[in-house]
PDB file of C-alpha atoms in Angstrom:
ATOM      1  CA  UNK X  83       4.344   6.294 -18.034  1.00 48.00           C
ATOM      2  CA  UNK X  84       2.664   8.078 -15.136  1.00 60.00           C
ATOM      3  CA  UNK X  85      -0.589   7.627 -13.679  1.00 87.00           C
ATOM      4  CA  UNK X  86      -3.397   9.356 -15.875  1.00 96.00           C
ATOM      5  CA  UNK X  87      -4.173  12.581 -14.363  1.00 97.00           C
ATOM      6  CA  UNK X  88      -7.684  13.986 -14.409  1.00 97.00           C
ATOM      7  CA  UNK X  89      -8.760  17.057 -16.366  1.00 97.00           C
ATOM      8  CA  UNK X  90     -10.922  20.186 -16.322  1.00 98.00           C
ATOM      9  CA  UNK X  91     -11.703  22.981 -19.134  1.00 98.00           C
ATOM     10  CA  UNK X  92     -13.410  25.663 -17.774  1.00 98.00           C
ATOM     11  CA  UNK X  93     -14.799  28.889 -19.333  1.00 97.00           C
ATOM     12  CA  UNK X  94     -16.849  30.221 -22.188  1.00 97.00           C
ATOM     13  CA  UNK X  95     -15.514  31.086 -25.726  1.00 97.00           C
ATOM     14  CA  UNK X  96     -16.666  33.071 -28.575  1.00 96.00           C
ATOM     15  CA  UNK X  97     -15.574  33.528 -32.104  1.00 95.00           C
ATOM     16  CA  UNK X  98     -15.024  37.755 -31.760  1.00 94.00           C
ATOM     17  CA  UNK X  99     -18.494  39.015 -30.588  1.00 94.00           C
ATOM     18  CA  UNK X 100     -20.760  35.158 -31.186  1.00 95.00           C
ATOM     19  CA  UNK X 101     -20.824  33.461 -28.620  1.00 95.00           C
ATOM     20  CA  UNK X 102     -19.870  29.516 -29.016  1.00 95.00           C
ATOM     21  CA  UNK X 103     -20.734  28.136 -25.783  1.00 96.00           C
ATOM     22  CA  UNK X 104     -21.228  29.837 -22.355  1.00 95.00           C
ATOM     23  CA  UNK X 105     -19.345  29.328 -19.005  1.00 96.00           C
ATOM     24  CA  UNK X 106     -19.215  25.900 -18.378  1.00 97.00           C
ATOM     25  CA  UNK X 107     -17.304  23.559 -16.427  1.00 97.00           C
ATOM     26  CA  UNK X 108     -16.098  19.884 -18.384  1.00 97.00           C
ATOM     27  CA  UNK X 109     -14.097  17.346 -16.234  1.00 97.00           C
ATOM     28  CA  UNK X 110     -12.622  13.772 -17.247  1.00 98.00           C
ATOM     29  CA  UNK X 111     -12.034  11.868 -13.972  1.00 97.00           C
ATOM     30  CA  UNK X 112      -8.616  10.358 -14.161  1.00 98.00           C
ATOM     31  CA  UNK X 113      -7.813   6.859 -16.053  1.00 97.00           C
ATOM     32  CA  UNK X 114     -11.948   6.773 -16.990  1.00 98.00           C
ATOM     33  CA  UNK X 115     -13.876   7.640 -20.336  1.00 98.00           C
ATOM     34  CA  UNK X 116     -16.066  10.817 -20.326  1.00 98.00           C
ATOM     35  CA  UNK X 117     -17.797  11.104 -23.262  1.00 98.00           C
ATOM     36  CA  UNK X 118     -19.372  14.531 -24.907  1.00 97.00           C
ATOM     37  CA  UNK X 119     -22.854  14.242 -27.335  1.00 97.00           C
ATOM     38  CA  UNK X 120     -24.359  17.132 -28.389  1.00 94.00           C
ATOM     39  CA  UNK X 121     -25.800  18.644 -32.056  1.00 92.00           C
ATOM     40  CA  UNK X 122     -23.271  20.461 -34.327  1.00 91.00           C
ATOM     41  CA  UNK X 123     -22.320  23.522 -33.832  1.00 92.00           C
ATOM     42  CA  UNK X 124     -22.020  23.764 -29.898  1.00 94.00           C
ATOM     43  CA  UNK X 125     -18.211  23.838 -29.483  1.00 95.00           C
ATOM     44  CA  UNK X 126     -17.897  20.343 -28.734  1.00 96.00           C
ATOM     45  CA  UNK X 127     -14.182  20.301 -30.963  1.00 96.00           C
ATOM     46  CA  UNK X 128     -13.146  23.532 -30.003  1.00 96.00           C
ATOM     47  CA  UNK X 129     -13.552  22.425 -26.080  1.00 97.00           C
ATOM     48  CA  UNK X 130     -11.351  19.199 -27.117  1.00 96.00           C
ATOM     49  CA  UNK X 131      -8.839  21.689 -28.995  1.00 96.00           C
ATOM     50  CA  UNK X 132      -8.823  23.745 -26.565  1.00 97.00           C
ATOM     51  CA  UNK X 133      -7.678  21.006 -24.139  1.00 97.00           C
ATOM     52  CA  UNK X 134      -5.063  19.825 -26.459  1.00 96.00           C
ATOM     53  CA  UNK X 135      -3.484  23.498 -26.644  1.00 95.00           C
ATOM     54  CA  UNK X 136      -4.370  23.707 -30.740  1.00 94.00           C
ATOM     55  CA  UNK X 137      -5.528  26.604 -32.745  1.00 94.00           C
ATOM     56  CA  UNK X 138      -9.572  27.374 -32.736  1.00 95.00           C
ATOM     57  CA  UNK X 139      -9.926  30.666 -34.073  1.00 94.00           C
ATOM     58  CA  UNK X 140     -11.805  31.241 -31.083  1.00 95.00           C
ATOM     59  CA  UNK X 141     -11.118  33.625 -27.847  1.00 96.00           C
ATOM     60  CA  UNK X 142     -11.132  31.680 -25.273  1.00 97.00           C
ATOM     61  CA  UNK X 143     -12.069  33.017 -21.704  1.00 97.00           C
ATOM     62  CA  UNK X 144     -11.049  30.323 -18.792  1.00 97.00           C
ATOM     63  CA  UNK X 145      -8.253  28.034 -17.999  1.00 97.00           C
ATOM     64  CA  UNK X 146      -7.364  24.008 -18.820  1.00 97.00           C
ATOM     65  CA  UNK X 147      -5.702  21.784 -15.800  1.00 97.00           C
ATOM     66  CA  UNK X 148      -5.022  18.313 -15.001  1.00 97.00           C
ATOM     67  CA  UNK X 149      -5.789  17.185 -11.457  1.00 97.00           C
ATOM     68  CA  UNK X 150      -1.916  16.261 -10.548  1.00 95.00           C
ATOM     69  CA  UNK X 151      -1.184  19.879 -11.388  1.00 96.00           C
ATOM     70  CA  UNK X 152       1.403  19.409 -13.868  1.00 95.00           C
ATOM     71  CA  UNK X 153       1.105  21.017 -17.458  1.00 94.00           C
ATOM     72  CA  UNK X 154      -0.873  18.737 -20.009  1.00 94.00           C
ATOM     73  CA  UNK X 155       1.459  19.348 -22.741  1.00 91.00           C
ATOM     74  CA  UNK X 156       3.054  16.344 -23.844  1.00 91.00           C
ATOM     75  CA  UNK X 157       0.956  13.875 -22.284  1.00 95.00           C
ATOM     76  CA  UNK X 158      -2.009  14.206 -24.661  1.00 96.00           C
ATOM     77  CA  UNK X 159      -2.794  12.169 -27.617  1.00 95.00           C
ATOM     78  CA  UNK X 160      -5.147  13.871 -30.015  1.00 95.00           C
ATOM     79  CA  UNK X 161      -7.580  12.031 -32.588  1.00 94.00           C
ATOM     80  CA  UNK X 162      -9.137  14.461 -34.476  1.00 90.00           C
ATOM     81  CA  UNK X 163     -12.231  13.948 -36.848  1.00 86.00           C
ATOM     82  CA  UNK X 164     -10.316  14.006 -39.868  1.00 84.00           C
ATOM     83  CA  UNK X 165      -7.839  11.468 -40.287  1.00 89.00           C
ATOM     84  CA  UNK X 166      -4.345  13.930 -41.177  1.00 91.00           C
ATOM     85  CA  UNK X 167      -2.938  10.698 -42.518  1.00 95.00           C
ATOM     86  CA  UNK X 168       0.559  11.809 -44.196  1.00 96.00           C
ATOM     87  CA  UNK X 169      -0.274  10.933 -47.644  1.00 96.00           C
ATOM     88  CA  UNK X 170       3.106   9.890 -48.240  1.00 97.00           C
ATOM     89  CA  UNK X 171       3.592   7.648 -45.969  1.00 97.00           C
ATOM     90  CA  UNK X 172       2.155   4.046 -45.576  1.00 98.00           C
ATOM     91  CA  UNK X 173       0.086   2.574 -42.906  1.00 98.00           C
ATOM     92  CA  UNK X 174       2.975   1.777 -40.310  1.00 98.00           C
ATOM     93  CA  UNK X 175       4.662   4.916 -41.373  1.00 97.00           C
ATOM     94  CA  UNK X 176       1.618   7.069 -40.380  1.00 97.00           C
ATOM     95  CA  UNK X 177       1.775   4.998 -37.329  1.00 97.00           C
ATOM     96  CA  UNK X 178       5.074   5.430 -36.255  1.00 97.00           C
ATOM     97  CA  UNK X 179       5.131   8.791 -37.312  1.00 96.00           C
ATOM     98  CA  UNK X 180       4.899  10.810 -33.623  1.00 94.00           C
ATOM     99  CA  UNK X 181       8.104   8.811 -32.484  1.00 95.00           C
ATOM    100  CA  UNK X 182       9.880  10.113 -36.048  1.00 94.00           C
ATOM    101  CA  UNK X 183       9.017  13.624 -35.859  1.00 94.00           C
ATOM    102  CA  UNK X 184      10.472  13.874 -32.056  1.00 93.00           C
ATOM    103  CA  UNK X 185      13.182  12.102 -33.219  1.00 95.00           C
ATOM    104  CA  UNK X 186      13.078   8.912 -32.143  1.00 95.00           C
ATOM    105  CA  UNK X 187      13.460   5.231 -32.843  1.00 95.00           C
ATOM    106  CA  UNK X 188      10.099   3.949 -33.771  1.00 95.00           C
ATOM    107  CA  UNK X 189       9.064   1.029 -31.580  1.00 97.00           C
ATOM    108  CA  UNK X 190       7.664  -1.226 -35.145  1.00 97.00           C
ATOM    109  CA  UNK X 191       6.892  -4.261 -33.594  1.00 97.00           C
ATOM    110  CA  UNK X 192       4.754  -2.356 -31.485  1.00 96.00           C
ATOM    111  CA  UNK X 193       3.365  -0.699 -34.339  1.00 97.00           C
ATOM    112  CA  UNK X 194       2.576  -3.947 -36.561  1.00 97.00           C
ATOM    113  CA  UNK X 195       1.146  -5.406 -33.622  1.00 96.00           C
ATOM    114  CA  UNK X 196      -1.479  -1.940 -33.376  1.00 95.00           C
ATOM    115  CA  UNK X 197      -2.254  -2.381 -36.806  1.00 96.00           C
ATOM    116  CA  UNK X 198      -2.998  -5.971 -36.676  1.00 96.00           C
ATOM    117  CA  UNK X 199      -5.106  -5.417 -33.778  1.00 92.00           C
ATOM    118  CA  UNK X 200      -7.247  -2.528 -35.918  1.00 93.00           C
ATOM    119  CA  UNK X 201      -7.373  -5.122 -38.948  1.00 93.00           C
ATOM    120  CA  UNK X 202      -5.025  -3.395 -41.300  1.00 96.00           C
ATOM    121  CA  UNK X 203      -2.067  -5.943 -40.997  1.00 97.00           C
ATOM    122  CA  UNK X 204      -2.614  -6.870 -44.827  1.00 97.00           C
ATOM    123  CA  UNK X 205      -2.235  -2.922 -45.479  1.00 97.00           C
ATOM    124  CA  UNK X 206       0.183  -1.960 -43.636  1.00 96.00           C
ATOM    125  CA  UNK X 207       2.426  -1.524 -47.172  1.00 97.00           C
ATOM    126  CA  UNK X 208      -0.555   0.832 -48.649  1.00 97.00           C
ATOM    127  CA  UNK X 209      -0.995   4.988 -48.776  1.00 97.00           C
ATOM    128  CA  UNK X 210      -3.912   6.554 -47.755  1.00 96.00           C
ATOM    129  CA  UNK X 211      -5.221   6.760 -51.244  1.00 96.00           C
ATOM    130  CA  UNK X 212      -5.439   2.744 -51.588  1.00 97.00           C
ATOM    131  CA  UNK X 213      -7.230   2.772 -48.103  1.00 95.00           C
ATOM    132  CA  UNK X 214     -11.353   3.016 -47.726  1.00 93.00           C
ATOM    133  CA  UNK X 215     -12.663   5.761 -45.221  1.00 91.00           C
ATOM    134  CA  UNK X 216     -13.440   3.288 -42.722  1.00 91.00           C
ATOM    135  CA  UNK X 217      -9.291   2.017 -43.426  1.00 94.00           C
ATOM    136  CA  UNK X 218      -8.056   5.168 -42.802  1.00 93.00           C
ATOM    137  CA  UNK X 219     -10.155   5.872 -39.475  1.00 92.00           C
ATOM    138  CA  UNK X 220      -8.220   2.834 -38.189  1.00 93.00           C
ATOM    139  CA  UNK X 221      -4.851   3.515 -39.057  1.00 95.00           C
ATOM    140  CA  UNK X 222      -5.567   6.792 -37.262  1.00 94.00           C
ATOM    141  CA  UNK X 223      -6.713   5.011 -34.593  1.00 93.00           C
ATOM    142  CA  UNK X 224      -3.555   2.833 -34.264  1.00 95.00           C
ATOM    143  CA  UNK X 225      -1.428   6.111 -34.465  1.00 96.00           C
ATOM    144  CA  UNK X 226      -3.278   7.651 -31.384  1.00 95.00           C
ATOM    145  CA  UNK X 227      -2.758   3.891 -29.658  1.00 93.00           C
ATOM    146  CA  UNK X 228       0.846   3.922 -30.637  1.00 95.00           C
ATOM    147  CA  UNK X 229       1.161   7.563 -28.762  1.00 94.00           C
ATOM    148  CA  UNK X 230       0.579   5.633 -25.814  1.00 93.00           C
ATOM    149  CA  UNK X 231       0.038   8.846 -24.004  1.00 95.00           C
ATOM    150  CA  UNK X 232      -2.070   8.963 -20.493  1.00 97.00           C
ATOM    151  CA  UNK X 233      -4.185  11.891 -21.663  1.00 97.00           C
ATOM    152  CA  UNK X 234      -6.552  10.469 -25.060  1.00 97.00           C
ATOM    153  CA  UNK X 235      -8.735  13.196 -26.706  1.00 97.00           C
ATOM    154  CA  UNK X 236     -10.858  11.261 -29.574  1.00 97.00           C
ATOM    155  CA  UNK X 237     -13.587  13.441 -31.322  1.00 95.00           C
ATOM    156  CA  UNK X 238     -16.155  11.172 -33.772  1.00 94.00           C
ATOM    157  CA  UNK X 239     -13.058   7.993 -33.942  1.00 92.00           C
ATOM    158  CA  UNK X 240     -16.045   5.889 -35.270  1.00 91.00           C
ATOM    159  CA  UNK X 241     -17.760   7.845 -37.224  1.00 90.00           C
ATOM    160  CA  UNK X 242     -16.534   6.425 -40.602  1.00 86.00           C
ATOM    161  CA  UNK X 243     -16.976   2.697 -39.539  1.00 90.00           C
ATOM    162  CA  UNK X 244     -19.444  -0.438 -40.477  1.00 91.00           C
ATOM    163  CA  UNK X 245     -21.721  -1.100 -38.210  1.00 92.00           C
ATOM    164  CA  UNK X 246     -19.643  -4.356 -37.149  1.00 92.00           C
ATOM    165  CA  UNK X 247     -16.594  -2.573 -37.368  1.00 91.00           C
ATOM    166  CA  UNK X 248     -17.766  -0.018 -35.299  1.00 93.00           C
ATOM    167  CA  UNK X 249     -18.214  -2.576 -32.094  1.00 94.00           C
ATOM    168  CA  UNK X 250     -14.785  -3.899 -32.786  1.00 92.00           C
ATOM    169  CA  UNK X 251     -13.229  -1.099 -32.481  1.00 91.00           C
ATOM    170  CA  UNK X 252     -15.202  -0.060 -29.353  1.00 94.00           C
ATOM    171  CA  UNK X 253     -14.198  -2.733 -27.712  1.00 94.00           C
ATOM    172  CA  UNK X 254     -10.550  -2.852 -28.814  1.00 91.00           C
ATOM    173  CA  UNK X 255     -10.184   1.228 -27.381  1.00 93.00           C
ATOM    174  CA  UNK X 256     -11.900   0.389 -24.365  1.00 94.00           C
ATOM    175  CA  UNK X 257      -9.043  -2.247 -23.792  1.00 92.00           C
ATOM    176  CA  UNK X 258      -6.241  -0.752 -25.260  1.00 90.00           C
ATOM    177  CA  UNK X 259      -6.921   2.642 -23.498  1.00 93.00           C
ATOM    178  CA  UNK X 260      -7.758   1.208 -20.011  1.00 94.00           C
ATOM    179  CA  UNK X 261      -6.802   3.129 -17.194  1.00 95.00           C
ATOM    180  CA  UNK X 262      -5.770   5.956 -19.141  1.00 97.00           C
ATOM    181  CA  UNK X 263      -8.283   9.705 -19.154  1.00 98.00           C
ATOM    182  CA  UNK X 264     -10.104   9.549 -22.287  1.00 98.00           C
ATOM    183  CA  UNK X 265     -12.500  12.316 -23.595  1.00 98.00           C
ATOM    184  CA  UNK X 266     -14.291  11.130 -26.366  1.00 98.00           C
ATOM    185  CA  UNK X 267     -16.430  13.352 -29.197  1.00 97.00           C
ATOM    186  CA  UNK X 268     -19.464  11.145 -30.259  1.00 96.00           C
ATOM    187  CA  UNK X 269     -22.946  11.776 -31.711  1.00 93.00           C
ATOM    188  CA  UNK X 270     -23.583   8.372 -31.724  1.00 94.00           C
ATOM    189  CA  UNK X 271     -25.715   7.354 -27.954  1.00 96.00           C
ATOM    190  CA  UNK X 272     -24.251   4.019 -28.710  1.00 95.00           C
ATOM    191  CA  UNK X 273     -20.288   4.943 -27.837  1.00 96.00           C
ATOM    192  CA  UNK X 274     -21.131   6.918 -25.228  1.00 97.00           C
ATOM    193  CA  UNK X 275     -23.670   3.984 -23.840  1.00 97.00           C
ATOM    194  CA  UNK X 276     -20.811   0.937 -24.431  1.00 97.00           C
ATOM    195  CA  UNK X 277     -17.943   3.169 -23.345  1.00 98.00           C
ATOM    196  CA  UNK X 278     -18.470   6.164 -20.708  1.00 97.00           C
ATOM    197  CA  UNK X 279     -17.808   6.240 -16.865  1.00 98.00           C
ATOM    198  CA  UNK X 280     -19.480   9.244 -17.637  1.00 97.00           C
ATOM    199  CA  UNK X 281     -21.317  11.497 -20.116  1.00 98.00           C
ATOM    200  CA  UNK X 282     -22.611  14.527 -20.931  1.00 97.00           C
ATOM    201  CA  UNK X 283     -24.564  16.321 -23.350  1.00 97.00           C
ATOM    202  CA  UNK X 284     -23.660  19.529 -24.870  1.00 96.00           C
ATOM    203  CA  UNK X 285     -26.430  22.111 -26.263  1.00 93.00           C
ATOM    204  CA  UNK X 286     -26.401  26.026 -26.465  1.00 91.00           C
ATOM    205  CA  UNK X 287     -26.856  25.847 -22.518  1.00 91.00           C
ATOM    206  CA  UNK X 288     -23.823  24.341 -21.540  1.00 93.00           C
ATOM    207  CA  UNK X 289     -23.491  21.160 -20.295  1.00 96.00           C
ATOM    208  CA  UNK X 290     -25.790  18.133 -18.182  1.00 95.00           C
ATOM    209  CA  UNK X 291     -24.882  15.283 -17.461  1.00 96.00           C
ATOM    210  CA  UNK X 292     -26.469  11.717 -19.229  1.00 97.00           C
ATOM    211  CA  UNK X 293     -27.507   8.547 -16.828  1.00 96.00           C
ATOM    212  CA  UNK X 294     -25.643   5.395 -17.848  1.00 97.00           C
ATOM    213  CA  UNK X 295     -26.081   1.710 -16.971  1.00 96.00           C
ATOM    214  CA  UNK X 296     -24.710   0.799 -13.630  1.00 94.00           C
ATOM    215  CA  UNK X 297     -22.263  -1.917 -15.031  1.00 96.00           C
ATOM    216  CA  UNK X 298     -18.568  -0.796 -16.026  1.00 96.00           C
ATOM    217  CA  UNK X 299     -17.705  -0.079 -19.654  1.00 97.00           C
ATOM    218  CA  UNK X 300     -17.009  -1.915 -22.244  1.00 97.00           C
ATOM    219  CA  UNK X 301     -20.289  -2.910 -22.211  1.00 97.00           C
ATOM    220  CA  UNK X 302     -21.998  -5.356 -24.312  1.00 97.00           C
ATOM    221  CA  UNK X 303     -23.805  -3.981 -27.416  1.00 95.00           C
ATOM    222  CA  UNK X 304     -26.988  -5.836 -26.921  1.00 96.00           C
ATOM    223  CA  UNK X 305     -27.478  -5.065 -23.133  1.00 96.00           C
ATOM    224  CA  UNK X 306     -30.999  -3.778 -22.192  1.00 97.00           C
ATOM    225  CA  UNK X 307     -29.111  -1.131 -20.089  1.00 97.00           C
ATOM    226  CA  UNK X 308     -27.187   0.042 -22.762  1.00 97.00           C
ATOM    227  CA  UNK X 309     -30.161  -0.313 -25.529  1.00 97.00           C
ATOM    228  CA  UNK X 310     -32.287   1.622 -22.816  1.00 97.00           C
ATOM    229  CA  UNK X 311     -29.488   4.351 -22.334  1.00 97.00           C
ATOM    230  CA  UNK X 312     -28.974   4.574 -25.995  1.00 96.00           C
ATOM    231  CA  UNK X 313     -32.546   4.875 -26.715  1.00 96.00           C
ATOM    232  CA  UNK X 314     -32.903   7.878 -23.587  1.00 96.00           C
ATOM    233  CA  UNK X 315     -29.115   9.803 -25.104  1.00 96.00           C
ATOM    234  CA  UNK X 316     -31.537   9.913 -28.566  1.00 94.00           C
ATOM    235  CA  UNK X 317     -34.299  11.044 -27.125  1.00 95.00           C
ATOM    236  CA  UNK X 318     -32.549  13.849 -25.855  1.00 93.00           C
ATOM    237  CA  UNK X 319     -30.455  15.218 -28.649  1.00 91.00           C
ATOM    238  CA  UNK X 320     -34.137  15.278 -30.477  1.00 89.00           C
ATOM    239  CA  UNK X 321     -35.292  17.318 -28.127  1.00 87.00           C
ATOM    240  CA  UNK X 322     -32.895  19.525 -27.917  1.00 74.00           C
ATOM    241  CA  UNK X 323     -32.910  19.083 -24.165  1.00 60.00           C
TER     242      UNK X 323
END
């Protein structure tokens, strides 16, 4: 796999004569996290959709590049907020199911060894339907790892978790995704606090950028940096600032 490129969005979009958000410029410095909070209804997904080439619905006026200057296609793995778990297919089915559909021979050791890490070894047999939200979150989670891809778009991937949970899985995506260009999606302060190089915050405006403790991510949980950071990222989105 080749070395994570950075990547830039920028433009303005508009869904036929509304405006979504205005001319703005988004980077992701390569093999870091950049992480995006904002309220709903800014554009925050379409601006990750946009970067991984999906459908919007919205017009779109500006360009996406990575920093090597090669197309992004093909080197992005996409985590969406829903889950799009096949629900005929089991837990290391979903997993293994990018490799399948380009026709390839699934790596499954690889794959058990994901879903163990995620907690879901026991389930690995089981369909969506047997699975809790917070169950299926993490086997899409461990189909985004499996991708192994050095572009990672992830909008809300903790949104559905326990509060415990939650930090696990932090801390397991900040290893498993070192040194690859991750964008994350959060309206939780506390992802963005643990896991960002760098973040920003997204309102009607466009975009500014959020202070974050000096140490390097994954930070711990209970860090009066991170608390302090958290507390400031909350303070903000209630503002509207």
């Amino acid at each position: 796999m080749n070395a994570a490129p950075g990547l830039t969005i920028e433009g303005s979009a508009r869904f036929g004569a509304v405006p979504l958000f205005p001319r703005l410029r988004f980077e992701a410095a390569p093999g870091l996290w950049t992480s995006l909070l904002g309220p709903s209804g800014v554009g925050k997904t379409t601006l990750l959709r946009l970067i991984a080439g999906l459908d919007t619905g919205a017009v779109f006026d500006g360009q996406v590049s990575a920093s090597d200057g090669a197309p992004l296609a093909g080197r992005i793995a996409y985590m969406g907020q829903g889950d799009l778990l096949a629900p005929w297919l089991d837990v290391l089915g979903n997993t293994v199911l990018g490799a399948r559909l380009r026709g390839e021979v699934p790596d499954f050791a690889k794959a058990r060894e994901i879903i163990a890490r995620v907690g879901l070894a026991r389930h690995e047999r089981e369909r969506p339907f047997a699975l809790s939200g917070g169950q299926r979150q993490r086997a899409a989670l461990a189909r985004t790892l499996m991708e192994d891809r050095p572009v990672v778009l992830l909008d809300e991937p903790f949104s559905s978790l326990d509060a415990r949970t939650r930090t696990e899985m932090q801390e397991l995506a900040g290893e498993l995704l070192a040194g690859k260009t991750v964008a994350l999606i959060t309206h939780d302060p506390g992802d963005a606090a643990r896991l960002s190089h760098r973040a920003f915050l997204m309102n009607e405006g466009g975009l500014s950028e959020l202070a974050l403790p000096q140490s390097a991510p994954v930070r711990s949980y209970d860090d009066n940096e991170v608390i302090a950071a958290q507390a400031q990222m909350l303070r903000l989105l209630r503002s509207g600032s």
